[in-house]
PDB file of C-alpha atoms and ligand atoms in Angstrom:
ATOM      1  CA  MET Y  96     182.363-175.550 -73.337  1.00 91.00           C
ATOM      2  CA  LYS Y  97     180.482-176.623 -70.246  1.00 98.00           C
ATOM      3  CA  HIS Y  98     181.403-179.855 -68.453  1.00 98.00           C
ATOM      4  CA  LYS Y  99     178.549-182.335 -68.771  1.00 98.00           C
ATOM      5  CA  ILE Y 100     178.130-184.143 -65.471  1.00 98.00           C
ATOM      6  CA  ILE Y 101     175.870-186.591 -63.679  1.00 99.00           C
ATOM      7  CA  LEU Y 102     175.794-186.067 -59.915  1.00 99.00           C
ATOM      8  CA  ASP Y 103     175.438-189.331 -57.995  1.00 99.00           C
ATOM      9  CA  CYS Y 104     174.728-188.425 -54.364  1.00 98.00           C
ATOM     10  CA  ASP Y 105     173.156-189.292 -50.993  1.00 98.00           C
ATOM     11  CA  PRO Y 106     171.811-185.969 -49.638  1.00 98.00           C
ATOM     12  CA  GLY Y 107     173.043-185.301 -46.978  1.00 96.00           C
ATOM     13  CA  HIS Y 108     173.877-181.713 -45.930  1.00 98.00           C
ATOM     14  CA  ASP Y 109     177.101-181.391 -47.916  1.00 98.00           C
ATOM     15  CA  ASP Y 110     175.554-183.267 -50.864  1.00 98.00           C
ATOM     16  CA  ALA Y 111     172.794-180.638 -50.881  1.00 98.00           C
ATOM     17  CA  ILE Y 112     175.366-177.867 -51.333  1.00 98.00           C
ATOM     18  CA  ALA Y 113     177.164-179.937 -53.998  1.00 98.00           C
ATOM     19  CA  LEU Y 114     173.852-180.258 -55.838  1.00 98.00           C
ATOM     20  CA  LEU Y 115     173.181-176.515 -55.673  1.00 98.00           C
ATOM     21  CA  LEU Y 116     176.730-175.824 -56.890  1.00 98.00           C
ATOM     22  CA  ALA Y 117     176.451-178.273 -59.796  1.00 98.00           C
ATOM     23  CA  ALA Y 118     173.022-177.042 -60.898  1.00 98.00           C
ATOM     24  CA  HIS Y 119     173.912-173.332 -61.131  1.00 98.00           C
ATOM     25  CA  HIS Y 120     177.621-173.051 -61.841  1.00 98.00           C
ATOM     26  CA  PRO Y 121     178.162-171.631 -65.357  1.00 98.00           C
ATOM     27  CA  ALA Y 122     180.907-174.161 -66.162  1.00 98.00           C
ATOM     28  CA  ILE Y 123     178.674-177.169 -65.452  1.00 98.00           C
ATOM     29  CA  ASP Y 124     175.867-178.745 -67.448  1.00 98.00           C
ATOM     30  CA  LEU Y 125     174.067-180.980 -64.932  1.00 98.00           C
ATOM     31  CA  LEU Y 126     172.393-183.768 -66.915  1.00 98.00           C
ATOM     32  CA  ALA Y 127     170.916-185.796 -64.064  1.00 98.00           C
ATOM     33  CA  ILE Y 128     170.921-186.389 -60.318  1.00 99.00           C
ATOM     34  CA  THR Y 129     171.104-190.048 -59.354  1.00 99.00           C
ATOM     35  CA  THR Y 130     170.664-190.799 -55.677  1.00 98.00           C
ATOM     36  CA  VAL Y 131     171.801-193.757 -53.615  1.00 98.00           C
ATOM     37  CA  ALA Y 132     171.551-195.070 -50.068  1.00 98.00           C
ATOM     38  CA  GLY Y 133     174.338-193.827 -47.835  1.00 98.00           C
ATOM     39  CA  ASN Y 134     173.765-191.034 -45.375  1.00 98.00           C
ATOM     40  CA  GLN Y 135     170.205-192.338 -45.220  1.00 98.00           C
ATOM     41  CA  SER Y 136     168.010-194.872 -47.037  1.00 98.00           C
ATOM     42  CA  ALA Y 137     167.473-194.738 -50.791  1.00 98.00           C
ATOM     43  CA  GLU Y 138     163.943-193.383 -50.273  1.00 98.00           C
ATOM     44  CA  LYS Y 139     165.097-190.615 -47.949  1.00 98.00           C
ATOM     45  CA  THR Y 140     168.075-189.458 -50.031  1.00 98.00           C
ATOM     46  CA  ALA Y 141     165.914-189.364 -53.178  1.00 98.00           C
ATOM     47  CA  TYR Y 142     163.207-187.433 -51.323  1.00 98.00           C
ATOM     48  CA  ASN Y 143     165.822-184.977 -50.026  1.00 98.00           C
ATOM     49  CA  ALA Y 144     167.151-184.401 -53.551  1.00 98.00           C
ATOM     50  CA  LEU Y 145     163.603-183.657 -54.725  1.00 98.00           C
ATOM     51  CA  LYS Y 146     163.101-181.213 -51.863  1.00 98.00           C
ATOM     52  CA  ILE Y 147     166.338-179.355 -52.601  1.00 98.00           C
ATOM     53  CA  CYS Y 148     165.530-179.139 -56.316  1.00 98.00           C
ATOM     54  CA  SER Y 149     162.046-177.869 -55.533  1.00 98.00           C
ATOM     55  CA  LEU Y 150     163.322-175.211 -53.139  1.00 97.00           C
ATOM     56  CA  ALA Y 151     165.903-174.010 -55.657  1.00 98.00           C
ATOM     57  CA  GLN Y 152     163.519-174.333 -58.617  1.00 97.00           C
ATOM     58  CA  ILE Y 153     165.741-176.815 -60.406  1.00 98.00           C
ATOM     59  CA  HIS Y 154     163.008-178.238 -62.609  1.00 96.00           C
ATOM     60  CA  ASN Y 155     164.897-179.308 -65.709  1.00 95.00           C
ATOM     61  CA  VAL Y 156     167.149-182.013 -64.215  1.00 98.00           C
ATOM     62  CA  PRO Y 157     165.860-185.592 -63.717  1.00 98.00           C
ATOM     63  CA  VAL Y 158     166.210-187.003 -60.191  1.00 98.00           C
ATOM     64  CA  ALA Y 159     166.341-190.797 -59.898  1.00 98.00           C
ATOM     65  CA  MET Y 160     166.278-193.131 -56.901  1.00 98.00           C
ATOM     66  CA  GLY Y 161     169.029-195.720 -56.624  1.00 98.00           C
ATOM     67  CA  MET Y 162     170.406-198.725 -54.812  1.00 98.00           C
ATOM     68  CA  GLN Y 163     169.010-199.476 -51.353  1.00 98.00           C
ATOM     69  CA  SER Y 164     172.050-201.184 -49.904  1.00 98.00           C
ATOM     70  CA  PRO Y 165     175.716-201.974 -50.590  1.00 98.00           C
ATOM     71  CA  LEU Y 166     176.669-204.853 -52.891  1.00 98.00           C
ATOM     72  CA  LEU Y 167     177.504-207.383 -50.168  1.00 98.00           C
ATOM     73  CA  ARG Y 168     176.945-205.740 -46.805  1.00 98.00           C
ATOM     74  CA  PRO Y 169     174.104-204.387 -44.713  1.00 97.00           C
ATOM     75  CA  ALA Y 170     173.482-200.634 -44.927  1.00 98.00           C
ATOM     76  CA  HIS Y 171     174.687-198.552 -41.969  1.00 97.00           C
ATOM     77  CA  HIS Y 172     173.392-195.033 -42.527  1.00 97.00           C
ATOM     78  CA  ALA Y 173     174.886-191.880 -41.025  1.00 96.00           C
ATOM     79  CA  ALA Y 174     171.946-190.684 -38.923  1.00 94.00           C
ATOM     80  CA  ASN Y 175     174.459-189.570 -36.289  1.00 94.00           C
ATOM     81  CA  ILE Y 176     175.786-186.965 -38.739  1.00 94.00           C
ATOM     82  CA  HIS Y 177     172.802-186.075 -40.945  1.00 95.00           C
ATOM     83  CA  GLY Y 178     169.823-186.914 -38.690  1.00 95.00           C
ATOM     84  CA  GLU Y 179     166.878-189.274 -39.176  1.00 96.00           C
ATOM     85  CA  SER Y 180     165.734-187.543 -42.365  1.00 97.00           C
ATOM     86  CA  GLY Y 181     169.267-187.411 -43.785  1.00 97.00           C
ATOM     87  CA  LEU Y 182     168.806-183.653 -44.003  1.00 97.00           C
ATOM     88  CA  ASP Y 183     167.817-182.556 -40.492  1.00 97.00           C
ATOM     89  CA  GLY Y 184     167.818-178.889 -39.552  1.00 96.00           C
ATOM     90  CA  PRO Y 185     165.865-176.265 -41.504  1.00 95.00           C
ATOM     91  CA  ASP Y 186     162.320-177.112 -42.589  1.00 92.00           C
ATOM     92  CA  LEU Y 187     161.857-177.713 -46.270  1.00 94.00           C
ATOM     93  CA  PRO Y 188     158.529-177.595 -48.125  1.00 93.00           C
ATOM     94  CA  GLU Y 189     157.191-180.736 -49.791  1.00 96.00           C
ATOM     95  CA  PRO Y 190     158.676-181.286 -53.270  1.00 97.00           C
ATOM     96  CA  ASP Y 191     156.784-179.976 -56.269  1.00 96.00           C
ATOM     97  CA  ILE Y 192     158.606-182.305 -58.685  1.00 96.00           C
ATOM     98  CA  GLU Y 193     158.508-186.067 -59.076  1.00 97.00           C
ATOM     99  CA  LEU Y 194     161.115-188.763 -59.355  1.00 98.00           C
ATOM    100  CA  ALA Y 195     162.275-189.799 -62.821  1.00 98.00           C
ATOM    101  CA  PRO Y 196     160.670-193.091 -63.903  1.00 98.00           C
ATOM    102  CA  GLN Y 197     164.058-194.845 -64.193  1.00 98.00           C
ATOM    103  CA  HIS Y 198     166.172-196.320 -61.424  1.00 98.00           C
ATOM    104  CA  SER Y 199     169.494-194.485 -60.910  1.00 98.00           C
ATOM    105  CA  VAL Y 200     171.408-197.441 -62.380  1.00 99.00           C
ATOM    106  CA  ASP Y 201     169.253-197.462 -65.522  1.00 98.00           C
ATOM    107  CA  LEU Y 202     169.530-193.711 -65.942  1.00 98.00           C
ATOM    108  CA  LEU Y 203     173.332-193.862 -65.629  1.00 99.00           C
ATOM    109  CA  ILE Y 204     173.473-196.614 -68.253  1.00 98.00           C
ATOM    110  CA  GLU Y 205     171.041-194.844 -70.591  1.00 98.00           C
ATOM    111  CA  LEU Y 206     172.797-191.466 -70.477  1.00 98.00           C
ATOM    112  CA  LEU Y 207     176.300-192.920 -70.814  1.00 98.00           C
ATOM    113  CA  LEU Y 208     175.421-195.250 -73.693  1.00 98.00           C
ATOM    114  CA  LYS Y 209     173.861-192.497 -75.745  1.00 98.00           C
ATOM    115  CA  SER Y 210     176.637-190.000 -74.941  1.00 98.00           C
ATOM    116  CA  GLU Y 211     179.646-189.176 -77.072  1.00 98.00           C
ATOM    117  CA  GLY Y 212     182.046-190.041 -74.285  1.00 98.00           C
ATOM    118  CA  ASP Y 213     181.817-186.542 -72.885  1.00 98.00           C
ATOM    119  CA  ILE Y 214     180.168-187.123 -69.500  1.00 98.00           C
ATOM    120  CA  THR Y 215     182.058-186.762 -66.215  1.00 98.00           C
ATOM    121  CA  LEU Y 216     180.585-188.634 -63.264  1.00 99.00           C
ATOM    122  CA  VAL Y 217     180.672-186.847 -59.922  1.00 99.00           C
ATOM    123  CA  HIS Y 218     180.096-189.037 -56.885  1.00 99.00           C
ATOM    124  CA  THR Y 219     179.431-187.682 -53.413  1.00 98.00           C
ATOM    125  CA  GLY Y 220     178.049-190.865 -51.850  1.00 98.00           C
ATOM    126  CA  PRO Y 221     178.803-194.590 -51.849  1.00 98.00           C
ATOM    127  CA  LEU Y 222     179.674-195.984 -55.271  1.00 99.00           C
ATOM    128  CA  THR Y 223     176.993-198.707 -55.413  1.00 99.00           C
ATOM    129  CA  ASN Y 224     175.014-197.320 -58.380  1.00 99.00           C
ATOM    130  CA  LEU Y 225     178.028-197.020 -60.653  1.00 99.00           C
ATOM    131  CA  ALA Y 226     179.466-200.406 -59.681  1.00 98.00           C
ATOM    132  CA  ILE Y 227     176.164-202.112 -60.511  1.00 98.00           C
ATOM    133  CA  ALA Y 228     175.868-200.154 -63.766  1.00 98.00           C
ATOM    134  CA  MET Y 229     179.406-201.212 -64.797  1.00 98.00           C
ATOM    135  CA  ARG Y 230     178.679-204.860 -64.026  1.00 98.00           C
ATOM    136  CA  ARG Y 231     175.337-204.831 -65.800  1.00 98.00           C
ATOM    137  CA  GLU Y 232     176.495-202.925 -68.902  1.00 98.00           C
ATOM    138  CA  PRO Y 233     180.298-202.903 -69.295  1.00 98.00           C
ATOM    139  CA  ALA Y 234     179.905-200.918 -72.540  1.00 98.00           C
ATOM    140  CA  ILE Y 235     179.405-197.797 -70.411  1.00 98.00           C
ATOM    141  CA  ILE Y 236     182.964-197.942 -69.077  1.00 98.00           C
ATOM    142  CA  PRO Y 237     184.772-196.585 -72.147  1.00 98.00           C
ATOM    143  CA  LYS Y 238     182.042-193.948 -72.475  1.00 98.00           C
ATOM    144  CA  ILE Y 239     182.941-192.352 -69.123  1.00 98.00           C
ATOM    145  CA  LYS Y 240     185.079-189.270 -69.730  1.00 98.00           C
ATOM    146  CA  ALA Y 241     186.248-189.094 -66.114  1.00 98.00           C
ATOM    147  CA  ILE Y 242     185.175-189.693 -62.543  1.00 98.00           C
ATOM    148  CA  SER Y 243     185.501-187.195 -59.702  1.00 98.00           C
ATOM    149  CA  LEU Y 244     184.576-188.545 -56.309  1.00 98.00           C
ATOM    150  CA  MET Y 245     184.535-187.411 -52.721  1.00 98.00           C
ATOM    151  CA  GLY Y 246     185.761-190.343 -50.734  1.00 98.00           C
ATOM    152  CA  GLY Y 247     188.644-192.021 -49.033  1.00 98.00           C
ATOM    153  CA  ALA Y 248     191.588-190.720 -47.109  1.00 98.00           C
ATOM    154  CA  ILE Y 249     195.335-190.889 -47.601  1.00 98.00           C
ATOM    155  CA  GLY Y 250     195.662-191.204 -43.845  1.00 97.00           C
ATOM    156  CA  VAL Y 251     193.081-191.330 -41.077  1.00 97.00           C
ATOM    157  CA  GLY Y 252     189.408-192.136 -41.755  1.00 98.00           C
ATOM    158  CA  ASN Y 253     186.265-190.593 -40.273  1.00 98.00           C
ATOM    159  CA  THR Y 254     184.008-193.639 -39.882  1.00 98.00           C
ATOM    160  CA  THR Y 255     186.647-196.007 -38.606  1.00 98.00           C
ATOM    161  CA  PRO Y 256     190.259-195.034 -37.877  1.00 98.00           C
ATOM    162  CA  ALA Y 257     191.088-196.489 -41.295  1.00 98.00           C
ATOM    163  CA  ALA Y 258     188.121-195.634 -43.521  1.00 98.00           C
ATOM    164  CA  GLU Y 259     186.124-192.693 -44.803  1.00 98.00           C
ATOM    165  CA  PHE Y 260     182.310-193.075 -44.866  1.00 98.00           C
ATOM    166  CA  ASN Y 261     181.564-193.268 -48.626  1.00 98.00           C
ATOM    167  CA  ILE Y 262     184.149-195.990 -49.246  1.00 98.00           C
ATOM    168  CA  TRP Y 263     183.516-197.808 -45.943  1.00 98.00           C
ATOM    169  CA  PHE Y 264     179.759-198.007 -46.697  1.00 98.00           C
ATOM    170  CA  ASP Y 265     180.341-200.086 -49.849  1.00 98.00           C
ATOM    171  CA  PRO Y 266     183.988-201.095 -50.285  1.00 98.00           C
ATOM    172  CA  GLU Y 267     183.230-203.761 -52.887  1.00 98.00           C
ATOM    173  CA  ALA Y 268     181.562-201.123 -55.083  1.00 98.00           C
ATOM    174  CA  ALA Y 269     184.541-198.807 -54.590  1.00 98.00           C
ATOM    175  CA  LYS Y 270     186.900-201.605 -55.632  1.00 98.00           C
ATOM    176  CA  ILE Y 271     185.030-202.021 -58.923  1.00 98.00           C
ATOM    177  CA  VAL Y 272     184.995-198.280 -59.633  1.00 98.00           C
ATOM    178  CA  PHE Y 273     188.642-197.621 -58.683  1.00 98.00           C
ATOM    179  CA  GLY Y 274     189.665-200.533 -60.892  1.00 96.00           C
ATOM    180  CA  CYS Y 275     187.635-199.519 -63.952  1.00 97.00           C
ATOM    181  CA  GLY Y 276     190.558-197.917 -65.740  1.00 95.00           C
ATOM    182  CA  ARG Y 277     188.939-194.549 -66.504  1.00 97.00           C
ATOM    183  CA  PRO Y 278     190.558-191.285 -65.345  1.00 97.00           C
ATOM    184  CA  LEU Y 279     189.593-190.967 -61.692  1.00 98.00           C
ATOM    185  CA  THR Y 280     190.143-188.119 -59.266  1.00 98.00           C
ATOM    186  CA  MET Y 281     189.775-188.991 -55.604  1.00 98.00           C
ATOM    187  CA  VAL Y 282     189.034-186.042 -53.349  1.00 98.00           C
ATOM    188  CA  PRO Y 283     189.848-187.411 -49.895  1.00 98.00           C
ATOM    189  CA  LEU Y 284     189.379-186.131 -46.362  1.00 98.00           C
ATOM    190  CA  GLU Y 285     192.789-184.434 -46.504  1.00 98.00           C
ATOM    191  CA  VAL Y 286     191.281-181.996 -49.024  1.00 98.00           C
ATOM    192  CA  THR Y 287     187.767-181.655 -47.668  1.00 98.00           C
ATOM    193  CA  HIS Y 288     189.117-180.891 -44.210  1.00 98.00           C
ATOM    194  CA  GLN Y 289     190.618-177.752 -45.754  1.00 98.00           C
ATOM    195  CA  ALA Y 290     187.139-176.536 -46.818  1.00 98.00           C
ATOM    196  CA  LEU Y 291     185.986-175.411 -43.388  1.00 98.00           C
ATOM    197  CA  VAL Y 292     182.707-173.572 -42.906  1.00 98.00           C
ATOM    198  CA  THR Y 293     183.857-170.592 -40.870  1.00 98.00           C
ATOM    199  CA  PRO Y 294     181.579-167.901 -39.389  1.00 98.00           C
ATOM    200  CA  GLU Y 295     182.774-165.664 -42.248  1.00 98.00           C
ATOM    201  CA  VAL Y 296     181.362-168.119 -44.797  1.00 98.00           C
ATOM    202  CA  LEU Y 297     177.994-168.172 -43.011  1.00 98.00           C
ATOM    203  CA  GLN Y 298     177.990-164.395 -42.816  1.00 98.00           C
ATOM    204  CA  ARG Y 299     178.674-164.033 -46.554  1.00 98.00           C
ATOM    205  CA  LEU Y 300     175.695-166.303 -47.254  1.00 97.00           C
ATOM    206  CA  ARG Y 301     173.306-164.674 -44.800  1.00 97.00           C
ATOM    207  CA  VAL Y 302     174.051-161.037 -45.553  1.00 96.00           C
ATOM    208  CA  SER Y 303     172.446-161.434 -48.994  1.00 89.00           C
ATOM    209  CA  GLU Y 304     169.099-162.365 -47.401  1.00 93.00           C
ATOM    210  CA  ARG Y 305     168.588-164.612 -50.414  1.00 96.00           C
ATOM    211  CA  ARG Y 306     166.335-167.606 -49.807  1.00 96.00           C
ATOM    212  CA  VAL Y 307     168.571-170.405 -51.100  1.00 97.00           C
ATOM    213  CA  ALA Y 308     171.779-168.955 -49.643  1.00 98.00           C
ATOM    214  CA  CYS Y 309     170.100-168.551 -46.231  1.00 97.00           C
ATOM    215  CA  PHE Y 310     168.760-172.123 -46.447  1.00 96.00           C
ATOM    216  CA  ALA Y 311     172.320-173.307 -47.187  1.00 97.00           C
ATOM    217  CA  ALA Y 312     173.582-171.393 -44.140  1.00 97.00           C
ATOM    218  CA  ASP Y 313     170.886-173.002 -41.943  1.00 97.00           C
ATOM    219  CA  LEU Y 314     171.878-176.458 -43.207  1.00 96.00           C
ATOM    220  CA  LEU Y 315     175.508-175.737 -42.429  1.00 97.00           C
ATOM    221  CA  VAL Y 316     174.692-174.612 -38.888  1.00 97.00           C
ATOM    222  CA  PHE Y 317     173.120-178.039 -38.252  1.00 96.00           C
ATOM    223  CA  PHE Y 318     176.170-179.685 -39.813  1.00 95.00           C
ATOM    224  CA  ALA Y 319     178.478-177.571 -37.634  1.00 96.00           C
ATOM    225  CA  GLU Y 320     176.693-178.715 -34.479  1.00 96.00           C
ATOM    226  CA  THR Y 321     177.085-182.377 -35.464  1.00 96.00           C
ATOM    227  CA  TYR Y 322     180.756-182.010 -36.332  1.00 96.00           C
ATOM    228  CA  LEU Y 323     181.457-180.294 -33.037  1.00 97.00           C
ATOM    229  CA  ARG Y 324     179.593-182.957 -31.052  1.00 96.00           C
ATOM    230  CA  ILE Y 325     180.920-186.045 -32.861  1.00 95.00           C
ATOM    231  CA  PHE Y 326     184.391-185.041 -34.031  1.00 96.00           C
ATOM    232  CA  GLY Y 327     185.217-181.988 -31.904  1.00 96.00           C
ATOM    233  CA  PHE Y 328     185.693-179.882 -35.057  1.00 97.00           C
ATOM    234  CA  VAL Y 329     185.422-176.159 -34.347  1.00 97.00           C
ATOM    235  CA  TYR Y 330     184.271-175.610 -37.945  1.00 97.00           C
ATOM    236  CA  PRO Y 331     182.757-178.366 -40.109  1.00 97.00           C
ATOM    237  CA  PRO Y 332     184.360-179.530 -43.374  1.00 98.00           C
ATOM    238  CA  LEU Y 333     182.212-179.148 -46.488  1.00 98.00           C
ATOM    239  CA  HIS Y 334     183.191-182.428 -48.137  1.00 98.00           C
ATOM    240  CA  ASP Y 335     181.048-183.017 -51.195  1.00 98.00           C
ATOM    241  CA  PRO Y 336     181.224-179.715 -53.103  1.00 98.00           C
ATOM    242  CA  CYS Y 337     184.997-180.304 -53.347  1.00 98.00           C
ATOM    243  CA  ALA Y 338     184.343-183.099 -55.884  1.00 98.00           C
ATOM    244  CA  VAL Y 339     182.273-180.700 -58.022  1.00 98.00           C
ATOM    245  CA  ALA Y 340     184.959-178.027 -57.653  1.00 98.00           C
ATOM    246  CA  ALA Y 341     187.516-180.502 -59.032  1.00 98.00           C
ATOM    247  CA  VAL Y 342     185.522-180.564 -62.284  1.00 98.00           C
ATOM    248  CA  ILE Y 343     184.867-176.808 -62.432  1.00 98.00           C
ATOM    249  CA  ASP Y 344     188.606-176.062 -62.339  1.00 98.00           C
ATOM    250  CA  PRO Y 345     191.018-178.970 -61.805  1.00 98.00           C
ATOM    251  CA  THR Y 346     193.943-176.556 -61.515  1.00 98.00           C
ATOM    252  CA  MET Y 347     192.574-175.389 -58.153  1.00 98.00           C
ATOM    253  CA  LEU Y 348     193.432-178.759 -56.569  1.00 98.00           C
ATOM    254  CA  HIS Y 349     196.905-180.254 -56.344  1.00 98.00           C
ATOM    255  CA  THR Y 350     196.885-183.947 -57.197  1.00 97.00           C
ATOM    256  CA  HIS Y 351     199.407-186.802 -57.182  1.00 95.00           C
ATOM    257  CA  ARG Y 352     199.010-189.741 -59.544  1.00 94.00           C
ATOM    258  CA  MET Y 353     199.278-193.018 -57.652  1.00 94.00           C
ATOM    259  CA  ARG Y 354     197.922-196.496 -57.304  1.00 94.00           C
ATOM    260  CA  VAL Y 355     194.981-196.765 -54.899  1.00 96.00           C
ATOM    261  CA  GLU Y 356     193.600-200.095 -53.748  1.00 96.00           C
ATOM    262  CA  ILE Y 357     190.465-200.598 -51.668  1.00 98.00           C
ATOM    263  CA  GLU Y 358     190.707-202.806 -48.597  1.00 98.00           C
ATOM    264  CA  THR Y 359     187.778-205.239 -48.551  1.00 98.00           C
ATOM    265  CA  LYS Y 360     189.089-207.951 -46.228  1.00 97.00           C
ATOM    266  CA  GLY Y 361     190.623-206.120 -43.299  1.00 96.00           C
ATOM    267  CA  GLU Y 362     189.866-206.935 -39.703  1.00 97.00           C
ATOM    268  CA  TRP Y 363     190.249-203.267 -38.729  1.00 98.00           C
ATOM    269  CA  THR Y 364     190.795-201.578 -42.048  1.00 98.00           C
ATOM    270  CA  THR Y 365     187.860-202.455 -44.320  1.00 98.00           C
ATOM    271  CA  GLY Y 366     187.057-199.533 -46.611  1.00 98.00           C
ATOM    272  CA  ARG Y 367     190.533-198.043 -46.413  1.00 98.00           C
ATOM    273  CA  THR Y 368     191.855-196.400 -49.581  1.00 98.00           C
ATOM    274  CA  VAL Y 369     195.401-197.735 -49.616  1.00 97.00           C
ATOM    275  CA  CYS Y 370     197.397-195.013 -51.374  1.00 97.00           C
ATOM    276  CA  ASP Y 371     200.808-195.944 -52.746  1.00 94.00           C
ATOM    277  CA  ILE Y 372     202.318-192.496 -52.237  1.00 92.00           C
ATOM    278  CA  TYR Y 373     205.938-193.504 -52.862  1.00 90.00           C
ATOM    279  CA  GLY Y 374     205.312-196.030 -55.639  1.00 85.00           C
ATOM    280  CA  LYS Y 375     207.693-195.215 -58.525  1.00 74.00           C
ATOM    281  CA  PRO Y 376     206.722-195.567 -61.246  1.00 70.00           C
ATOM    282  CA  ALA Y 377     203.022-195.542 -60.372  1.00 71.00           C
ATOM    283  CA  GLN Y 378     201.439-198.834 -61.294  1.00 74.00           C
ATOM    284  CA  GLU Y 379     198.212-198.933 -63.304  1.00 77.00           C
ATOM    285  CA  PRO Y 380     195.393-198.364 -62.647  1.00 76.00           C
ATOM    286  CA  CYS Y 381     196.259-194.884 -61.536  1.00 89.00           C
ATOM    287  CA  THR Y 382     194.207-192.489 -59.515  1.00 96.00           C
ATOM    288  CA  HIS Y 383     194.690-188.754 -59.267  1.00 97.00           C
ATOM    289  CA  VAL Y 384     194.649-188.248 -55.522  1.00 98.00           C
ATOM    290  CA  ALA Y 385     194.022-184.653 -54.484  1.00 98.00           C
ATOM    291  CA  TYR Y 386     195.862-183.360 -51.461  1.00 97.00           C
ATOM    292  CA  ALA Y 387     195.493-179.585 -51.511  1.00 98.00           C
ATOM    293  CA  LEU Y 388     192.733-177.124 -52.393  1.00 98.00           C
ATOM    294  CA  ASN Y 389     192.811-173.443 -53.248  1.00 98.00           C
ATOM    295  CA  VAL Y 390     190.534-172.571 -50.359  1.00 98.00           C
ATOM    296  CA  PRO Y 391     189.786-168.868 -51.145  1.00 98.00           C
ATOM    297  CA  TRP Y 392     188.870-169.842 -54.728  1.00 98.00           C
ATOM    298  CA  PHE Y 393     186.680-172.686 -53.441  1.00 98.00           C
ATOM    299  CA  TRP Y 394     184.659-170.451 -51.138  1.00 98.00           C
ATOM    300  CA  ASP Y 395     184.357-167.648 -53.699  1.00 98.00           C
ATOM    301  CA  THR Y 396     183.024-170.224 -56.176  1.00 98.00           C
ATOM    302  CA  VAL Y 397     180.582-171.926 -53.796  1.00 98.00           C
ATOM    303  CA  ILE Y 398     179.288-168.675 -52.314  1.00 98.00           C
ATOM    304  CA  ALA Y 399     178.896-166.889 -55.664  1.00 98.00           C
ATOM    305  CA  THR Y 400     176.928-169.855 -57.005  1.00 98.00           C
ATOM    306  CA  LEU Y 401     174.653-170.052 -53.966  1.00 98.00           C
ATOM    307  CA  LEU Y 402     174.053-166.306 -54.230  1.00 98.00           C
ATOM    308  CA  SER Y 403     173.036-166.720 -57.880  1.00 97.00           C
ATOM    309  CA  TYR Y 404     169.768-168.322 -56.760  1.00 97.00           C
ATOM    310  CA  ASP Y 405     166.721-166.232 -55.761  1.00 88.00           C
TER     311      ASP Y 405
HETATM  312  C1  BDR B 666     181.117-188.122 -46.715  1.00 93.58           C
HETATM  313  O1  BDR B 666     180.232-188.862 -45.875  1.00 93.58           O
HETATM  314  C2  BDR B 666     178.969-188.277 -45.866  1.00 93.58           C
HETATM  315  O2  BDR B 666     178.436-188.249 -44.579  1.00 93.58           O
HETATM  316  C3  BDR B 666     179.107-186.916 -46.477  1.00 93.58           C
HETATM  317  O3  BDR B 666     177.936-186.568 -47.180  1.00 93.58           O
HETATM  318  C4  BDR B 666     180.298-187.050 -47.389  1.00 93.58           C
HETATM  319  O4  BDR B 666     179.929-187.476 -48.662  1.00 93.58           O
HETATM  320  C5  BDR B 666     182.271-187.622 -45.883  1.00 93.58           C
HETATM  321  O5  BDR B 666     182.982-188.672 -45.332  1.00 93.58           O
HETATM  322 CA1   CA B 667     177.636-187.472 -49.376  1.00 93.58          CA
END
């Protein structure tokens, strides 16, 4: 049985690879792509999702545009990491598909309400769409099978010393989602920093001379340059596909069950995922916090899926 998922994302270089992984992996049935402001504005991330789908000929999955800004705060996009377009680097042709008529929030509500409780939500951007959907239609909450999200850190953040970008961008939304009571897997920086794009990875993509795999390699070269310049990383971490990988085969990530609270009032720590590592017994609500990834399996999975495109 395939895992039915909705991918809620803010493409974004690593979101683009997460999208390509979700759309073509045989264990995943991608029902919809809902986009949100984060790495760039809502218009730009939606446009980028359309461009990626067009390039990869993903024509059977609706793409919706979502929330423009966080619940209570101004939007601070990540142009320093992803460029002015949100997907700088290789040129992409204009999309040949159109946006779905619904807003991301409405599409999430519609698909969850009519589901049989068998949809897993995968989030690779800020959690604004889902938080709004839960507030507007609480009946969706028990319908969510599980949530897998890239976000947070057990330790050091990447946007402030305390906070990772997706949670920092909209901490109030994260607080709602982490407190919803559904099974939630958090894939933090400690895991994604294990998924490093080495020259060997790029070589495995390029040697095929396949269009989509070579496009992915070009995207990752741009990403590598940013990560070297901003963070001094020799190889860039491929964050977002890790949250899709956690659905494809949860046994390939080690997780600890613990209480996670979101800091929304800190002077220096807003957006921190406060992980109660030593809490015994873990207090509800409980989050499955991933801390280790089977890295060879991850790359074999991502690369094989990218190579399955033309
Ligand atoms: C996260 O922030 C974004 O820039 C990436 O797309 C990823 O989702 C990593 O902190
Ligand atoms: Ca992202």
